CSV table of C-alpha atoms in Angstrom, one decimal:
chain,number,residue,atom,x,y,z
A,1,UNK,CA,39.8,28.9,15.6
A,2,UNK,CA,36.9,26.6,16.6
A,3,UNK,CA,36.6,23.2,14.5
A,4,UNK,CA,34.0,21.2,14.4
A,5,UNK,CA,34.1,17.4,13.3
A,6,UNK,CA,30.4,15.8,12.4
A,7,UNK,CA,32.1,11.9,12.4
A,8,UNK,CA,30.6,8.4,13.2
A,9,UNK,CA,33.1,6.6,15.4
A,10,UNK,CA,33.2,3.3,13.0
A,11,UNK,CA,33.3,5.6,9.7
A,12,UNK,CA,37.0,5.2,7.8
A,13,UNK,CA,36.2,7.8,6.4
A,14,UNK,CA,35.7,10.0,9.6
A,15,UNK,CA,38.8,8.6,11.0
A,16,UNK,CA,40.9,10.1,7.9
A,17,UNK,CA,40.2,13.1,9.4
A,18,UNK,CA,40.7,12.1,12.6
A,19,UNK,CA,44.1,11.0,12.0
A,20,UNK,CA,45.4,14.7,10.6
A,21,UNK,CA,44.1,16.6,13.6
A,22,UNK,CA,46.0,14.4,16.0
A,23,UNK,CA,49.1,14.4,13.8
A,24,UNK,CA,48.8,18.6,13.5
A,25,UNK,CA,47.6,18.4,17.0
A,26,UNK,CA,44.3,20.3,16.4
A,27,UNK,CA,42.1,21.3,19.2
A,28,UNK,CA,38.1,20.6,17.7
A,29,UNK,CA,35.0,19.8,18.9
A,30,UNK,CA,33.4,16.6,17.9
A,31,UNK,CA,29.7,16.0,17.3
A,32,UNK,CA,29.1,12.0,16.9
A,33,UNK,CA,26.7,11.1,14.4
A,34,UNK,CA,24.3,8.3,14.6
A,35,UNK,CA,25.3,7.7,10.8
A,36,UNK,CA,24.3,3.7,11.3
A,37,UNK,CA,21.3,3.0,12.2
A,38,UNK,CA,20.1,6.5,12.5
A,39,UNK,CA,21.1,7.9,9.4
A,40,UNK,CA,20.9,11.0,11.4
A,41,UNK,CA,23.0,12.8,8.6
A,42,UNK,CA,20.5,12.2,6.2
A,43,UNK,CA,17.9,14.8,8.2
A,44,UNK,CA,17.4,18.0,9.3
A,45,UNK,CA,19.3,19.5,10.7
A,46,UNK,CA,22.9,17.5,9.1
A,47,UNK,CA,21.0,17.7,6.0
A,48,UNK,CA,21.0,21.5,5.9
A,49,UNK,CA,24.9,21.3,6.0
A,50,UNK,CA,25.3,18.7,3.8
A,51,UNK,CA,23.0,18.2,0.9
A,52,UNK,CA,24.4,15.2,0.4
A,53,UNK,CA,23.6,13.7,3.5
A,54,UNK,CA,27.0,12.1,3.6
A,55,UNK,CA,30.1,12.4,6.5
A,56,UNK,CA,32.3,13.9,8.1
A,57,UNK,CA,31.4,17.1,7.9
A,58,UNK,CA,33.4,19.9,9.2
A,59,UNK,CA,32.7,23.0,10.1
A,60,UNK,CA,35.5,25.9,10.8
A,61,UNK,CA,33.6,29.6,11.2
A,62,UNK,CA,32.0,29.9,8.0
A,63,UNK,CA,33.6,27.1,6.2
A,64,UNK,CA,31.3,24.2,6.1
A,65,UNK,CA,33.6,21.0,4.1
A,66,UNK,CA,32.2,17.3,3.1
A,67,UNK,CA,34.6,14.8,1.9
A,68,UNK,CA,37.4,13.4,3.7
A,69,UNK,CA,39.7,14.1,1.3
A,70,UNK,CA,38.7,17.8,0.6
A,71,UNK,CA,38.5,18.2,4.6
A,72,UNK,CA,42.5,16.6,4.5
A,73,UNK,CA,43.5,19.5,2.1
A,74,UNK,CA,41.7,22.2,3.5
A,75,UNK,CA,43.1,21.5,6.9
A,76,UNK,CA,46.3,21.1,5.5
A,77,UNK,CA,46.6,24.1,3.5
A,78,UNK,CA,45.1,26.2,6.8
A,79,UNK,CA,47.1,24.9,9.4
A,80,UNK,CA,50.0,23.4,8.0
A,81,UNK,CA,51.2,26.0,4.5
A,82,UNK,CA,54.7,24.8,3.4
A,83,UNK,CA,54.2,21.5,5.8
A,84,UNK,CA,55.3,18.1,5.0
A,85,UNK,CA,51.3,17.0,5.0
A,86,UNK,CA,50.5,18.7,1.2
A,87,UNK,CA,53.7,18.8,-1.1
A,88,UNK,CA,54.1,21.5,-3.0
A,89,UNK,CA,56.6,20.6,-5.0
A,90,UNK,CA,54.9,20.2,-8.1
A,91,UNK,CA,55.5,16.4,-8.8
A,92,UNK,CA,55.2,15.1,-5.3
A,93,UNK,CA,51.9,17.0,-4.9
A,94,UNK,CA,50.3,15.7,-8.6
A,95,UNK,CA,51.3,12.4,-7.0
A,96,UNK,CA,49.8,13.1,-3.8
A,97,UNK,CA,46.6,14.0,-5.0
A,98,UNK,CA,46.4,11.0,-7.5
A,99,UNK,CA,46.5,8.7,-4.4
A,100,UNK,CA,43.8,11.2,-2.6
A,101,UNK,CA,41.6,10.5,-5.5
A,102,UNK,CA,42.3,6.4,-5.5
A,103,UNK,CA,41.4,6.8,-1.9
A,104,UNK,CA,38.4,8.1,-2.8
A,105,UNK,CA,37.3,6.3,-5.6
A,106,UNK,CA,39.1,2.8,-6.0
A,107,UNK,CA,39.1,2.6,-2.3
A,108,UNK,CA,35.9,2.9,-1.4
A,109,UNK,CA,34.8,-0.6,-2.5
A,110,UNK,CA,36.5,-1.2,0.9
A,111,UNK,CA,34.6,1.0,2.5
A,112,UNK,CA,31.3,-0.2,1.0
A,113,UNK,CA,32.7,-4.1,1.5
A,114,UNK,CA,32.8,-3.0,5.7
A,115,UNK,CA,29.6,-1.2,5.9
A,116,UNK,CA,28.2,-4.6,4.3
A,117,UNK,CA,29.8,-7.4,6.0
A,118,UNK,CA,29.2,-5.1,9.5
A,119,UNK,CA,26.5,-3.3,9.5
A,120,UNK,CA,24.3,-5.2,7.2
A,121,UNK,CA,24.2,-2.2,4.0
A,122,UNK,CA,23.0,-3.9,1.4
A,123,UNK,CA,26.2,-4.5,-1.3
A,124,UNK,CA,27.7,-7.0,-3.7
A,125,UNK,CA,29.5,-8.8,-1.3
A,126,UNK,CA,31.6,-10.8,-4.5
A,127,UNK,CA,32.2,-7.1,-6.1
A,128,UNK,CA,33.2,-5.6,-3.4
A,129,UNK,CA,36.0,-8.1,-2.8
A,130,UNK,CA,37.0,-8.3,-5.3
A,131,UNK,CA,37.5,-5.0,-5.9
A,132,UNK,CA,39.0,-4.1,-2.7
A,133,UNK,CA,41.8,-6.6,-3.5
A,134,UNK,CA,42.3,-5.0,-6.5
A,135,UNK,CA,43.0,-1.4,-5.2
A,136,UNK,CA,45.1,-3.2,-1.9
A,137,UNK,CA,47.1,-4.8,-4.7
A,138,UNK,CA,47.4,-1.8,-6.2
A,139,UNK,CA,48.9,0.2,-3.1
A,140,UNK,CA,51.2,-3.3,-2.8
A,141,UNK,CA,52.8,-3.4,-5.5
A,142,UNK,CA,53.2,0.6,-5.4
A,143,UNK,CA,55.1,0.3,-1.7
A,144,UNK,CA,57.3,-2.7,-3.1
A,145,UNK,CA,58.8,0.1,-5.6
A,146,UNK,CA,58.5,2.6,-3.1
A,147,UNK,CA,60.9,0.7,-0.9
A,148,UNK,CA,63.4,-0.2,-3.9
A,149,UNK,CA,63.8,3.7,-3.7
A,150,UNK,CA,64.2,3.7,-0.3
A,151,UNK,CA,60.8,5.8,0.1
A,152,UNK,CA,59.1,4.6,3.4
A,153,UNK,CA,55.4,6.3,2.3
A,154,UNK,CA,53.3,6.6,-0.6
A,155,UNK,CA,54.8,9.8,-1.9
A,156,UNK,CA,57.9,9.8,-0.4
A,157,UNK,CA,60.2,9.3,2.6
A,158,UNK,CA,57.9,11.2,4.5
A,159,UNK,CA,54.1,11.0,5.5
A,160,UNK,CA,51.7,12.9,3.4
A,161,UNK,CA,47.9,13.6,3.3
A,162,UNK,CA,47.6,10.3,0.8
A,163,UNK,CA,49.1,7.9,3.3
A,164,UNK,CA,46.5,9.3,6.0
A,165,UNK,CA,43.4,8.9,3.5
A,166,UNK,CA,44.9,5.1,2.6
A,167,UNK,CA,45.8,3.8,5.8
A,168,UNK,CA,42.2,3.6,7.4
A,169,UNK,CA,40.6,1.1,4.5
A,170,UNK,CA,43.6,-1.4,5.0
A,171,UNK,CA,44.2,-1.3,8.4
A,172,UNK,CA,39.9,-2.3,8.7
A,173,UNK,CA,40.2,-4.6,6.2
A,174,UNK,CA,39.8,-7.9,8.0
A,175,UNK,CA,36.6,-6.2,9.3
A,176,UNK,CA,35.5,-7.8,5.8
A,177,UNK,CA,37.5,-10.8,5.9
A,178,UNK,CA,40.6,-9.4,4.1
A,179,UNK,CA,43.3,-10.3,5.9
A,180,UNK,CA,47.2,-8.7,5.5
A,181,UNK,CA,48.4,-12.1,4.4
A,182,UNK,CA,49.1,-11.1,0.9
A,183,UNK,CA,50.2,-7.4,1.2
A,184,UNK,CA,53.7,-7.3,2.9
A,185,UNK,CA,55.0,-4.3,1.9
A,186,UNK,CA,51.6,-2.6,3.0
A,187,UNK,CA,52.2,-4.5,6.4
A,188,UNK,CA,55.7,-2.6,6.8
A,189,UNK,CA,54.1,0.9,5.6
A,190,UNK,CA,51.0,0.8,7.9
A,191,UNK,CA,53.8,-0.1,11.2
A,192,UNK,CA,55.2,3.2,10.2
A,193,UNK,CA,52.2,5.0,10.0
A,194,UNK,CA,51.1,3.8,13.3
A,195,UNK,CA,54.8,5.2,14.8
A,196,UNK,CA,53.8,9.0,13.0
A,197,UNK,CA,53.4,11.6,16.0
A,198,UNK,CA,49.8,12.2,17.4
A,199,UNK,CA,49.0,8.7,15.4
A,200,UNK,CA,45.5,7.4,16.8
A,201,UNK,CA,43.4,4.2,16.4
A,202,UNK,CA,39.8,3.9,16.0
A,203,UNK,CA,37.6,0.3,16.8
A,204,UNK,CA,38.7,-2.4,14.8
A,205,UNK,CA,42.7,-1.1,14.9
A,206,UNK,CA,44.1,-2.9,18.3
A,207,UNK,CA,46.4,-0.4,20.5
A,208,UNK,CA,48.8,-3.7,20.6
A,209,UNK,CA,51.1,-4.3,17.2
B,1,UNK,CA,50.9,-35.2,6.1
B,2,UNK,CA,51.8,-37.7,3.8
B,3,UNK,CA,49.1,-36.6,1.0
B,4,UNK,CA,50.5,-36.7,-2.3
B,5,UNK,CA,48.7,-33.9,-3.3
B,6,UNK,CA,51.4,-32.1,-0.2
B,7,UNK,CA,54.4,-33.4,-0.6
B,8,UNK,CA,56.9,-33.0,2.7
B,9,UNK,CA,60.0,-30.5,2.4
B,10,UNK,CA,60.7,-27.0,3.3
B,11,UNK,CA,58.5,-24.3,2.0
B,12,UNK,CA,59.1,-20.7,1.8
B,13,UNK,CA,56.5,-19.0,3.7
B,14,UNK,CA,57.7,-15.3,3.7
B,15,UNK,CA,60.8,-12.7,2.4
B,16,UNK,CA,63.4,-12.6,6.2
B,17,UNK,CA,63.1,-8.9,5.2
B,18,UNK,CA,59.6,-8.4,5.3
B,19,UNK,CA,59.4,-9.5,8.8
B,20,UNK,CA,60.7,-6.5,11.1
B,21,UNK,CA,61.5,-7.8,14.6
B,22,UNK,CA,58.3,-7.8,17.3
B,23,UNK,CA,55.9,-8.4,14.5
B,24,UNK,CA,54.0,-11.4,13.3
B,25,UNK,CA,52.1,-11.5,9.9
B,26,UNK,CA,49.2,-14.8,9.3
B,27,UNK,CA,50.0,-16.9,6.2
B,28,UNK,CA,49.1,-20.6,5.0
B,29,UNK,CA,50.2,-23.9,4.0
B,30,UNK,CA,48.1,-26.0,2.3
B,31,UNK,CA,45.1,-24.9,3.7
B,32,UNK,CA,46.9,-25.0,7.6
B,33,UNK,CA,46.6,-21.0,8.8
B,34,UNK,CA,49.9,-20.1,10.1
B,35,UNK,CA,51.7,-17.4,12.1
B,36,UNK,CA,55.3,-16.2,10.9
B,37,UNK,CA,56.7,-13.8,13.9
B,38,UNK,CA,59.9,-12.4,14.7
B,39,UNK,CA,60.7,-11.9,18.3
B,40,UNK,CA,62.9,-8.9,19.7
B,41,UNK,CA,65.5,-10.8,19.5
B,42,UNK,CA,65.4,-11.4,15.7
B,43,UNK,CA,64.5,-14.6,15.7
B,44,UNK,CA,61.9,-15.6,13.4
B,45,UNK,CA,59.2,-18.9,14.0
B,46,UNK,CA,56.3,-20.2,12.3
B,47,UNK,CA,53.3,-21.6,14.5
B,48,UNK,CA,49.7,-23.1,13.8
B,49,UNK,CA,47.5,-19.2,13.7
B,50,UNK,CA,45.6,-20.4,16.7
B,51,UNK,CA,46.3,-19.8,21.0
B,52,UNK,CA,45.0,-22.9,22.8
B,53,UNK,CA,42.8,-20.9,24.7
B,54,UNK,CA,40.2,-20.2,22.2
B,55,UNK,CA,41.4,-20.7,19.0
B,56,UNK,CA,41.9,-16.8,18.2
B,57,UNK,CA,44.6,-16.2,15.2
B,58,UNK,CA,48.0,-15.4,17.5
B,59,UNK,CA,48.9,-13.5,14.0
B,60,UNK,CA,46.2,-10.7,15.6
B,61,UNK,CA,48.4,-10.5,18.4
B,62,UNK,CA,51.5,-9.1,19.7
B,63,UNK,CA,55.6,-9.8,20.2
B,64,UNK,CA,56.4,-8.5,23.2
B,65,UNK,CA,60.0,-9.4,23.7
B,66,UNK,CA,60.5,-13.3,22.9
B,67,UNK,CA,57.2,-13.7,23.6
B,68,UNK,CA,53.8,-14.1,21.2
B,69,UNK,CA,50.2,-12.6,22.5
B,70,UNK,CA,47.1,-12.9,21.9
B,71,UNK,CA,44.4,-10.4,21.1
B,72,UNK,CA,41.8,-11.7,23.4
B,73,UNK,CA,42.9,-12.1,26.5
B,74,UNK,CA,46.7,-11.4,26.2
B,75,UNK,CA,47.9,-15.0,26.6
B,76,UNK,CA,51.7,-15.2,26.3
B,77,UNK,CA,53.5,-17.7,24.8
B,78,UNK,CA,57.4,-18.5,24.3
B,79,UNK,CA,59.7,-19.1,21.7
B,80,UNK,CA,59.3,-22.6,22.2
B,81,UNK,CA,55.2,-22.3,22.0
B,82,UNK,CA,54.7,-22.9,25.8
B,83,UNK,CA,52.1,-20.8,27.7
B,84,UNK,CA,54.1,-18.9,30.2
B,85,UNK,CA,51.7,-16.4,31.2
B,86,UNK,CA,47.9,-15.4,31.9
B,87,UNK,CA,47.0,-12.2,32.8
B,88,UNK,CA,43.9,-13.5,34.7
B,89,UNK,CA,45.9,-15.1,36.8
B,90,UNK,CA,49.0,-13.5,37.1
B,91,UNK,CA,50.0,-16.1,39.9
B,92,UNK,CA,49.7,-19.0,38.2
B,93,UNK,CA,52.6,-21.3,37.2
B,94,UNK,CA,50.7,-22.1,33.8
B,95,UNK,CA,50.9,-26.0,32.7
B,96,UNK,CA,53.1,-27.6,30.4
B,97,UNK,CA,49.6,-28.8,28.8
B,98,UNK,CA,49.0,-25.7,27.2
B,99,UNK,CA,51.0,-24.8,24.1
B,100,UNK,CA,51.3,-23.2,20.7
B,101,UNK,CA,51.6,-26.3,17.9
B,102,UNK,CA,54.9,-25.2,16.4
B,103,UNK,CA,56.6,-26.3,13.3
B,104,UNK,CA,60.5,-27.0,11.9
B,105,UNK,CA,61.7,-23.4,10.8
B,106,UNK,CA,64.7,-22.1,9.3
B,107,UNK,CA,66.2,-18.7,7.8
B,108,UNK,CA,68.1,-18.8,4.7
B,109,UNK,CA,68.3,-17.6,1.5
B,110,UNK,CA,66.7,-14.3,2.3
B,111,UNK,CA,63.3,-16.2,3.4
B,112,UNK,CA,62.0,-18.0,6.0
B,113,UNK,CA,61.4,-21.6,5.4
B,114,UNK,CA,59.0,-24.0,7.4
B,115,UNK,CA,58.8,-28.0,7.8
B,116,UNK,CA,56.1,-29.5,6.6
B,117,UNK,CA,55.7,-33.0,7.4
B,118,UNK,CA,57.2,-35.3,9.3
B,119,UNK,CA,59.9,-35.9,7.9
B,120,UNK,CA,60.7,-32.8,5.4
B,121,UNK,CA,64.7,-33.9,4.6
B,122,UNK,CA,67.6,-31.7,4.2
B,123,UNK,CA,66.7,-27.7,4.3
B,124,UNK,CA,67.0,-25.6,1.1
B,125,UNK,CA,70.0,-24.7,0.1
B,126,UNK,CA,70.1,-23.0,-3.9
B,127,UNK,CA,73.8,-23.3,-4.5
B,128,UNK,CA,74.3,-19.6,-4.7
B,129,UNK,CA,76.4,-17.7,-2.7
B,130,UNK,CA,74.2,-14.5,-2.4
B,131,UNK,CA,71.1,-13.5,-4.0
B,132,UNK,CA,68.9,-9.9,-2.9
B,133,UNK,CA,65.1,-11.1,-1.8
B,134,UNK,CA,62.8,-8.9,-4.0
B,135,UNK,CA,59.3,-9.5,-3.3
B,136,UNK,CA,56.4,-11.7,-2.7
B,137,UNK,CA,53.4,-11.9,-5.0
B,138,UNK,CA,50.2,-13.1,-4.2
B,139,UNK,CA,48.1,-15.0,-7.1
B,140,UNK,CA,44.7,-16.7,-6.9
B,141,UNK,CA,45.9,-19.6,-8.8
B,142,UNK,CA,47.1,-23.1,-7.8
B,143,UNK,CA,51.2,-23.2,-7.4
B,144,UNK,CA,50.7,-26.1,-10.1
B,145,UNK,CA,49.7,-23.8,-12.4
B,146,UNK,CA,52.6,-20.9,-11.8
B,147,UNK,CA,55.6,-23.9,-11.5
B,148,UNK,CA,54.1,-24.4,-15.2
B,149,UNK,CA,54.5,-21.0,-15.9
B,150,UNK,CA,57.9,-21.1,-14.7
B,151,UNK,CA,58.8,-24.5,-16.9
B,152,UNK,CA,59.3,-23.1,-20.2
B,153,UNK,CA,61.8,-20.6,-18.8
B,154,UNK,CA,63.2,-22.8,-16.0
B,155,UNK,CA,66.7,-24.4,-17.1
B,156,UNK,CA,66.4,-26.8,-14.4
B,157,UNK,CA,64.9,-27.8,-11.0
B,158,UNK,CA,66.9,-27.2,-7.6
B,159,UNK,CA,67.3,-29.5,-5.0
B,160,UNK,CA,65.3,-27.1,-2.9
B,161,UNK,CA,62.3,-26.5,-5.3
B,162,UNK,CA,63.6,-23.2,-6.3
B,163,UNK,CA,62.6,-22.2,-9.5
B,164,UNK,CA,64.9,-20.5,-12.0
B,165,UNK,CA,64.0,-17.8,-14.5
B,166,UNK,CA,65.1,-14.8,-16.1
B,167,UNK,CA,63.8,-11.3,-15.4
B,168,UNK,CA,63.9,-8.0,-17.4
B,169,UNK,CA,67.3,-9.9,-18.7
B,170,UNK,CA,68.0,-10.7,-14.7
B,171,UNK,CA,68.6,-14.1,-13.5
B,172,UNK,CA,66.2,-15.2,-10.5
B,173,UNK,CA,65.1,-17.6,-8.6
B,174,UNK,CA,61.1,-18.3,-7.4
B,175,UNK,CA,60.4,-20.6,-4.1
B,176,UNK,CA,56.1,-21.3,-4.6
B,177,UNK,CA,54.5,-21.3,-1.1
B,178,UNK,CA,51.0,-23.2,-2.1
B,179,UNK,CA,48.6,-21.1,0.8
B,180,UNK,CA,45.4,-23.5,-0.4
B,181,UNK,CA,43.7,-25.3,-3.5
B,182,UNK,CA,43.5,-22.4,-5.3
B,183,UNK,CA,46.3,-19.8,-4.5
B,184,UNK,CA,49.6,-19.7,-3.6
B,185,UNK,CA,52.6,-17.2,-2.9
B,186,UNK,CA,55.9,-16.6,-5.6
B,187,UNK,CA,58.3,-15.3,-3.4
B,188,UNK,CA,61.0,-14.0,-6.0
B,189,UNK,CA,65.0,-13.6,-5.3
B,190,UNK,CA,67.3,-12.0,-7.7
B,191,UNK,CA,70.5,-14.5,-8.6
B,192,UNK,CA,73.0,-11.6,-7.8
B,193,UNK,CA,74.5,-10.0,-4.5
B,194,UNK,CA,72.6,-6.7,-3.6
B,195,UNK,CA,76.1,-5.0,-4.5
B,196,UNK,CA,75.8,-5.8,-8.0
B,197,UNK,CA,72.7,-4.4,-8.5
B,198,UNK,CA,71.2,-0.9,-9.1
B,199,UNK,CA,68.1,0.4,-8.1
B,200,UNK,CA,66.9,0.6,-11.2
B,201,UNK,CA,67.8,-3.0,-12.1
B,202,UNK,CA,65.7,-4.3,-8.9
B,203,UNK,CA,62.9,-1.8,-9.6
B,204,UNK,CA,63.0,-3.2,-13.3
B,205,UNK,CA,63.2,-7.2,-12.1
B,206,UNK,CA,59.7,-6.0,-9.7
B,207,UNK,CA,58.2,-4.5,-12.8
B,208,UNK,CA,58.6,-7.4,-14.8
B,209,UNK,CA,57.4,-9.7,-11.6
B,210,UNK,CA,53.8,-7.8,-12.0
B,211,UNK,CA,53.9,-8.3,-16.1
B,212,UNK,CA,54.8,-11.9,-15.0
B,213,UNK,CA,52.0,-11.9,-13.0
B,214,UNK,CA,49.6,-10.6,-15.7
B,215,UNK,CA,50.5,-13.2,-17.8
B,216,UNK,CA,49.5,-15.9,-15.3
B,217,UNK,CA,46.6,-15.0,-14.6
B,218,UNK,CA,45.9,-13.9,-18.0
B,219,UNK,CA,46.8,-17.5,-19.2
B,220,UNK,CA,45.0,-18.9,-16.3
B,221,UNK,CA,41.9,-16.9,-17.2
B,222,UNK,CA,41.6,-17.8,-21.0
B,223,UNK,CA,41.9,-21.6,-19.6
B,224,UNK,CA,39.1,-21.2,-16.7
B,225,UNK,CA,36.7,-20.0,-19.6
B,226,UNK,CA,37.7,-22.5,-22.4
């Protein structure tokens, strides 16, 4: 086994990954990115692995994987079959991969909100806002029934792959002036996230809590 | 303090259960940014969101023990809001001078409640033996504007500015935590022990909060563009 993680230190979307090779404990190689300013993953030779010029990228043997989210399964189903990480209980893993998908999609607006309030990307600040409240109110008001069930997680009572591709957008979000005020229950959840084995931060997400 | 516009009492400024000992959360009172923080001990307190030192929110900080943090430079303050310690210089006996602004804070009623004012009368008290704390909500709309939501429904005021109402056919009450002009916090009890309800009752009552809170801002919406 040899993996390779192409990541940007200050990417979310990096640190998804990040976070399920420390919780499976993953030996890998990492090969840091110069993603902003350098947009070094838009060029030869990042470019040649992904067309897309986007990150991470990972890279096991032959396998070459873009997407966080795609990279979170594929490890998952490699190192971890039958694991807690990837339900495969048919109802806990539709529900799984509907929250993989909102990471993806609804979420991003977060993502794009940080990029622009940090690094200068050009984006609809207002928009972005707006709709990164709208997804965090989302996941809010999902946890607040979660915990009526007495289900600590987004799935369940225990940790899956969707609570690893969540937790990185709210846990940054006062990098873009969102602060945890209104989101209790999210509050609670991302404490126990923090206390999951091989749990690490990345810039922006103090040691201290 | 005395602005009509803020009237002096208690307010509800978060659910007791959403506060886990050794953590602190930032939330507001009229504009004023505060820190709500539960020590080790299980005490909770609510501060001005600001160390002396440079004015950094204490709610990005730490509990450690009965004592509050800060980010920056790991100032540590007591229960009581005095400095006590400076990493910087460990050796020094830090001055009386240097202090957290505290307010007037109670637990009760499943929430914790904080002075505001200087003279905010008698704490809240709703009358009811025991009631199970559901949730928060968070709305961008004055708390003028939900307490009108709630008056149709409400079959009365409480001495503690509880709001009554009924939920998916479930008595609650609502305590309205103006955060600024134009927002404010609905933090929702249900009127019944937690014994007497079912989960599915409470997860029906938290449905029916987020319907309620549709409705607001639906209403609020049609206004805004009238």
């Amino acid at each position: 086994m040899s993996l390779t993680l192409y990541d940007y230190e200050l990417d979310e979307n990096g640190y998804k990954v990040r976070l399920l090779l420390g919780a499976l404990g993953l030996p890998h190689a990492t090969v840091a990115v110069d993603m902003i300013p350098g947009a070094e993953q838009t060029r030869a030779p990042l470019i040649d692995l992904n067309p897309l010029g986007t990150l991470p990228i990972l890279v096991d043997g032959e396998t070459v994987l873009r997407e966080a989210e795609a990279i979170l399964l594929y490890l998952a189903q490699r190192f971890d079959p039958g694991g807690p990480w990837l339900p495969r209980e048919p109802d806990a893993f539709g529900r799984t991969m509907a929250w993989l998908v909102f990471a993806a999609r609804d979420l991003h607006a977060a993502t794009l909100a940080r990029r622009t309030a940090m690094f200068d990307v050009p984006g609809d600040a207002i928009a972005l806002e707006r709709a990164s409240r709208d997804a965090f109110r989302a996941m809010e008001d999902h946890m607040v029934l979660q915990a009526i069930a007495d289900a600590g997680f987004f799935v369940g009572a225990t940790a899956t792959l969707a609570d690893l591709a969540l937790f990185p957008a709210f846990a940054l979000s006062r990098d873009h002036g969102i602060d945890h005020e209104a989101y209790p229950a999210l509050r609670r959840w991302a404490r126990r996230v923090r206390a999951l084995p091989g749990f690490r931060t990345m810039p922006g997400i103090p040691d201290y809590h | 303090m005395s602005d009509p516009g803020q009237p002096q009492g208690w307010y509800a400024v978060a659910l007791a259960a959403d506060l886990d000992p050794g953590t602190s959360a930032g939330t507001r009172l009229f504009g004023a940014e505060l820190v709500v923080w539960r020590d080790a001990a299980g005490s909770a307190h609510v501060w001005e969101d600001r160390c002396p030192h440079r004015g950094m929110r204490l709610s990005f900080g730490f509990v450690r023990g009965d004592h509050i943090a800060c980010l920056y430079h790991g100032w540590q303050y007591d229960a009581a809001g005095q400095c006590r310690y400076i990493p910087a210089h460990p050796d020094l006996a830090v001055s009386p001078m240097i202090r957290a602004r505290t307010y007037a804070s109670l637990e009760r009623l499943g929430l914790v409640w904080a002075a505001w004012g200087e003279e905010p009368g008698p704490p809240p008290d709703a009358g009811a033996d025991s009631l199970t704390p559901l949730r928060s909500l968070y709305l961008d709309r004055p708390a003028a504007r939900v307490r009108t939501a709630f008056a149709d429904a409400s079959k009365g005021g409480l001495a503690s500015g509880l709001l009554r109402t009924t939920l998916a056919e479930i008595p609650v009450l609502v305590a309205v935590q103006p955060l600024a002009d134009d927002r404010c916090a609905a933090h929702f009890l249900i009127d019944r022990p937690s014994d007497a309800l079912t989960r599915s009752d409470r997860a029906r009552v938290a449905s029916a909060c987020m319907a309620w809170r549709r409705s607001v801002e639906a209403r609020s919406g049609e206004r805004a563009a009238s």
